[in-house]
Coordinates of N, CA and C in Angstrom, one line a residue:
X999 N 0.8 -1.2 0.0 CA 0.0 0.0 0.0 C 0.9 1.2 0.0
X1000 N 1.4 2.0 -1.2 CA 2.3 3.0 -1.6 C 1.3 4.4 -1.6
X1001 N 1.9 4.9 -1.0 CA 0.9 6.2 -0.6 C -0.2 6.6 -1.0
X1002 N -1.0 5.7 -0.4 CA -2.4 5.6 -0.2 C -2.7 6.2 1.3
X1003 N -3.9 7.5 1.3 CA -4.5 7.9 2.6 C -5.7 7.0 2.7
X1004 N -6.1 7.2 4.0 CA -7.6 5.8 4.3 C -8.5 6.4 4.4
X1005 N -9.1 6.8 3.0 CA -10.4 7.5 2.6 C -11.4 6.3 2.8
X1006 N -12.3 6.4 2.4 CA -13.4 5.4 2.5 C -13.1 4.8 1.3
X1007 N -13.0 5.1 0.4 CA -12.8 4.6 -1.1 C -11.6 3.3 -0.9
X1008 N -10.4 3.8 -0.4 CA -9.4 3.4 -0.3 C -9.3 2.0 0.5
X1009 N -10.3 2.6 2.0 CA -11.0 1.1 2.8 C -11.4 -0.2 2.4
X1010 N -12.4 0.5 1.4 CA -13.1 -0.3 1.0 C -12.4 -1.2 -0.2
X1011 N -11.7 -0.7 -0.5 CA -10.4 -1.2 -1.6 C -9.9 -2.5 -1.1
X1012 N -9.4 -2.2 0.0 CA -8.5 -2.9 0.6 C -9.1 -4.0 1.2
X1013 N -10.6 -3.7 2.3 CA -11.2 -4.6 2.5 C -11.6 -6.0 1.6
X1014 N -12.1 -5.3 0.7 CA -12.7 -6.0 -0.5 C -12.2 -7.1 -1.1
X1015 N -11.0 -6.9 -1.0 CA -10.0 -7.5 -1.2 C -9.0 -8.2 -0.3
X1016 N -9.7 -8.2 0.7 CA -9.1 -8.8 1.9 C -7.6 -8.9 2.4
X1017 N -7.2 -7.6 1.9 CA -6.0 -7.0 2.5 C -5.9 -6.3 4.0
X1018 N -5.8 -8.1 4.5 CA -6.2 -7.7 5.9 C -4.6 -6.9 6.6
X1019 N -3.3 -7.5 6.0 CA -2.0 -6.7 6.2 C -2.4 -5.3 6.3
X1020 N -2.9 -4.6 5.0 CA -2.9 -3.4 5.1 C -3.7 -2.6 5.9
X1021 N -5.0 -3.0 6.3 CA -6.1 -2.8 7.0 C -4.9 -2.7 8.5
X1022 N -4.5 -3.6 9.0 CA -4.0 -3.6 10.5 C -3.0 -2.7 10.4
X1023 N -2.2 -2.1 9.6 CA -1.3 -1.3 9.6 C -1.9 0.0 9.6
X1024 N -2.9 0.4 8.6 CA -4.1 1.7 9.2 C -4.2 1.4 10.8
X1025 N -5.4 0.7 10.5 CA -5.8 0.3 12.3 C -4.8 0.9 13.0
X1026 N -3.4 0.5 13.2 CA -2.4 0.7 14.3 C -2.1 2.0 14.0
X1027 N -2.3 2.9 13.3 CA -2.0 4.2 13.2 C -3.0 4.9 13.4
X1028 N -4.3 4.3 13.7 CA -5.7 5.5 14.7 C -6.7 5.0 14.0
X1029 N -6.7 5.0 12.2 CA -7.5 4.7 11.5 C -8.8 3.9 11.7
X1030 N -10.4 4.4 11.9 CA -11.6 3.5 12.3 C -11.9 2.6 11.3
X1031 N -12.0 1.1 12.0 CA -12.5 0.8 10.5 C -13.9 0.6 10.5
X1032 N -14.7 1.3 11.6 CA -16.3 1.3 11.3 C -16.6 3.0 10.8
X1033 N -16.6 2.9 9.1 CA -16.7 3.9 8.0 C -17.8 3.3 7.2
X1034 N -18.1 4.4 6.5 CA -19.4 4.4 5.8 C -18.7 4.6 4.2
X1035 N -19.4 4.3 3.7 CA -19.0 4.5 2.4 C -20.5 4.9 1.1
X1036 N -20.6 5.6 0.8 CA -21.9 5.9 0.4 C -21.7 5.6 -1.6
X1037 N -22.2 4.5 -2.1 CA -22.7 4.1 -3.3 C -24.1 3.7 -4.0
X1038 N -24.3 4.2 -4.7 CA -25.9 3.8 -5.0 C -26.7 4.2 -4.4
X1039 N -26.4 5.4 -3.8 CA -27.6 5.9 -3.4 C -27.4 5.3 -1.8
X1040 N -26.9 4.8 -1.1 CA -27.2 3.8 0.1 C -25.3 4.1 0.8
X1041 N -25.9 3.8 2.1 CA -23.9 3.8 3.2 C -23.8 2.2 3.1
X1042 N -22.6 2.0 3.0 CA -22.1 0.3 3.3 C -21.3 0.5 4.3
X1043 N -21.0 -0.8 5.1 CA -20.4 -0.7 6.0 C -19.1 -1.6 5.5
X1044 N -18.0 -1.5 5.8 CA -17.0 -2.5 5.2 C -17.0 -4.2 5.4
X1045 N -18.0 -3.8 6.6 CA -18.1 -5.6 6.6 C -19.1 -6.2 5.4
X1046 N -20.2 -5.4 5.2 CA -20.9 -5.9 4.1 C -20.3 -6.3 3.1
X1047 N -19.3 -4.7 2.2 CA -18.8 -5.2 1.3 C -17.4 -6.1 1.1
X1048 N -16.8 -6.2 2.6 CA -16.3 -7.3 2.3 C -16.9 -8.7 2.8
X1049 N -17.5 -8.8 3.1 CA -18.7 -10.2 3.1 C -19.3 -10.5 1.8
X1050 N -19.7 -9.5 1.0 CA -20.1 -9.7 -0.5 C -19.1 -10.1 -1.2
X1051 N -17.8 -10.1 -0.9 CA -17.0 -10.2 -1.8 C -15.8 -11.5 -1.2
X1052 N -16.8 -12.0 0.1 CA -16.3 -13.4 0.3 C -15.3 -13.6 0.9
X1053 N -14.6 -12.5 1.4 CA -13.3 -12.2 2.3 C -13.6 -12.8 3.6
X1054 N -14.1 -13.9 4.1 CA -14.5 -14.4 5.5 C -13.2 -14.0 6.7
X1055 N -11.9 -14.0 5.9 CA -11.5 -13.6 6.9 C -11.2 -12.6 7.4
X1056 N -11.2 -11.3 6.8 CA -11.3 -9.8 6.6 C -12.7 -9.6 7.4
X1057 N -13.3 -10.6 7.0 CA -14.7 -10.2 7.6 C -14.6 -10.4 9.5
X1058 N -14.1 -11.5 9.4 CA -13.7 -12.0 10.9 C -13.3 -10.9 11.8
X1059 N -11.6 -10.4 10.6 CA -11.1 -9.3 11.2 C -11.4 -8.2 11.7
X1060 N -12.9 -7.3 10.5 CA -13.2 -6.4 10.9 C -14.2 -6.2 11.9
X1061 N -14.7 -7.0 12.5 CA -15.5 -7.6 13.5 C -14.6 -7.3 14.8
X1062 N -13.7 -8.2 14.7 CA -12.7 -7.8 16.0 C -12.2 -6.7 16.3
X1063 N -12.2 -5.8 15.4 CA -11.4 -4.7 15.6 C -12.7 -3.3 15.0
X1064 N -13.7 -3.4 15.9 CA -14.7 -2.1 15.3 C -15.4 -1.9 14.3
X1065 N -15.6 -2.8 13.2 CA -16.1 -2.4 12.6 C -18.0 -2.6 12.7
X1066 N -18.6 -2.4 12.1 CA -19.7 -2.6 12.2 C -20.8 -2.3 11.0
X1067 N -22.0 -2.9 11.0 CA -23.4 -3.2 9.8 C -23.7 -1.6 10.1
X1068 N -24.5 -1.5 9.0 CA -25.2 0.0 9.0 C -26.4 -0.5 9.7
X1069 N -27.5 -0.3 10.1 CA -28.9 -0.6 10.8 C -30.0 -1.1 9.4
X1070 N -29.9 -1.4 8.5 CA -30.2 -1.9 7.0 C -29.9 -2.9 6.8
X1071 N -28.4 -3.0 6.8 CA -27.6 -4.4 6.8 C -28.1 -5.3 7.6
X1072 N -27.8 -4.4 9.1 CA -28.4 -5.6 10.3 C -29.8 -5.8 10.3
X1073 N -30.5 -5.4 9.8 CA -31.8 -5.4 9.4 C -31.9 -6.7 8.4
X1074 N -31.0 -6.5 6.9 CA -31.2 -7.7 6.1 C -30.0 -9.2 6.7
X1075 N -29.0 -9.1 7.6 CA -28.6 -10.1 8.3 C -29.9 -11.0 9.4
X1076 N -30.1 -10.5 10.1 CA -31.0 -10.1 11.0 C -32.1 -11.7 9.9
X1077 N -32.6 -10.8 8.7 CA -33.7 -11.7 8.1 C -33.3 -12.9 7.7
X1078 N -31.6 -12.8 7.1 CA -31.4 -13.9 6.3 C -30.9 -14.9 7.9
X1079 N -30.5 -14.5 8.6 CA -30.2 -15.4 9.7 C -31.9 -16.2 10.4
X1080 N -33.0 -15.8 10.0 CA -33.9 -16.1 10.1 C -34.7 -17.5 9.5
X1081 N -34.2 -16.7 8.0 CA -34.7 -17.6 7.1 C -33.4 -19.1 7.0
X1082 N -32.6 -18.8 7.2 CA -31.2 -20.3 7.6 C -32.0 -20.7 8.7
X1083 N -32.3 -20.3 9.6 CA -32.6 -21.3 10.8 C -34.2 -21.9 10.8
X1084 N -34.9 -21.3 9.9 CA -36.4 -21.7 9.4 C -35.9 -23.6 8.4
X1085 N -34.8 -23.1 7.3 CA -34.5 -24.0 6.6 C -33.9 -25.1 7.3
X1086 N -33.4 -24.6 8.3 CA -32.4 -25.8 8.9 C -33.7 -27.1 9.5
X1087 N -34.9 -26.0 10.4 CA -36.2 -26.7 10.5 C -36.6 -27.7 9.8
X1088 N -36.7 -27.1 8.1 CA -37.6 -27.6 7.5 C -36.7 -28.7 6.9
X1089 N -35.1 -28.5 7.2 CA -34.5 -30.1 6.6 C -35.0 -31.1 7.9
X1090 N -35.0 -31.1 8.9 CA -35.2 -31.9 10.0 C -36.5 -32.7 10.0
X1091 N -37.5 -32.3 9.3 CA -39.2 -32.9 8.5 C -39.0 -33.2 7.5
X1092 N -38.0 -32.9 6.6 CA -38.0 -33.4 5.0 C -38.1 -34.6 4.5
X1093 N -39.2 -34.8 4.1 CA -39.0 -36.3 3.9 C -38.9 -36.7 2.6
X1094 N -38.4 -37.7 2.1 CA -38.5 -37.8 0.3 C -39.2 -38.6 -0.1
X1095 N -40.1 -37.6 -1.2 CA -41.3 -38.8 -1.3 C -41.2 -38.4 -3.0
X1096 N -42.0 -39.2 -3.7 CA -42.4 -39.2 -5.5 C -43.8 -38.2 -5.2
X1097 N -43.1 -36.9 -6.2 CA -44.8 -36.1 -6.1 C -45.5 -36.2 -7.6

């Protein structure tokens, strides 16, 4: 990371990408990693967009160290954690039949 400032843009860069090196070297110099980033009309939070983009362990990371969901996000976590544990139900009755 060659002179790069930790804009939100830049965050989200790095996150994204699960440049978790570079992320803890911000971090250790003050840098928050609970930022907003505003696209589409909408704020992301870096965990979302690095969760979208499959970084599980970036995502791990930013969890431990501050980061946090916008109240939207946790709102659509919130549902999809809902609907997993609805399905998990409905494998435990599944039964296989010829329809």
């Amino acid at each position: 990371m060659k002179n790069k400032t930790a804009t939100a843009e830049v965050l989200f860069e790095l996150a994204c990408a699960g440049d978790i090196e570079a992320l803890a070297v911000l971090y250790q110099k003050g840098v928050s990693m609970d930022v907003r980033y505003s696209r589409f009309g909408e704020e992301h939070s870096l965990i979302m967009g690095t969760f979208r983009n499959r970084q599980w362990d970036t995502v791990r990371w930013l969890l431990a160290h501050g980061a946090r969901l916008t109240r939207p996000e946790q709102e659509a976590v919130n549902d999809r954690y809902q609907e997993t544990r609805l399905i998990a139900e409905m494998q435990k009755v599944f039964v296989d039949r010829d329809f």
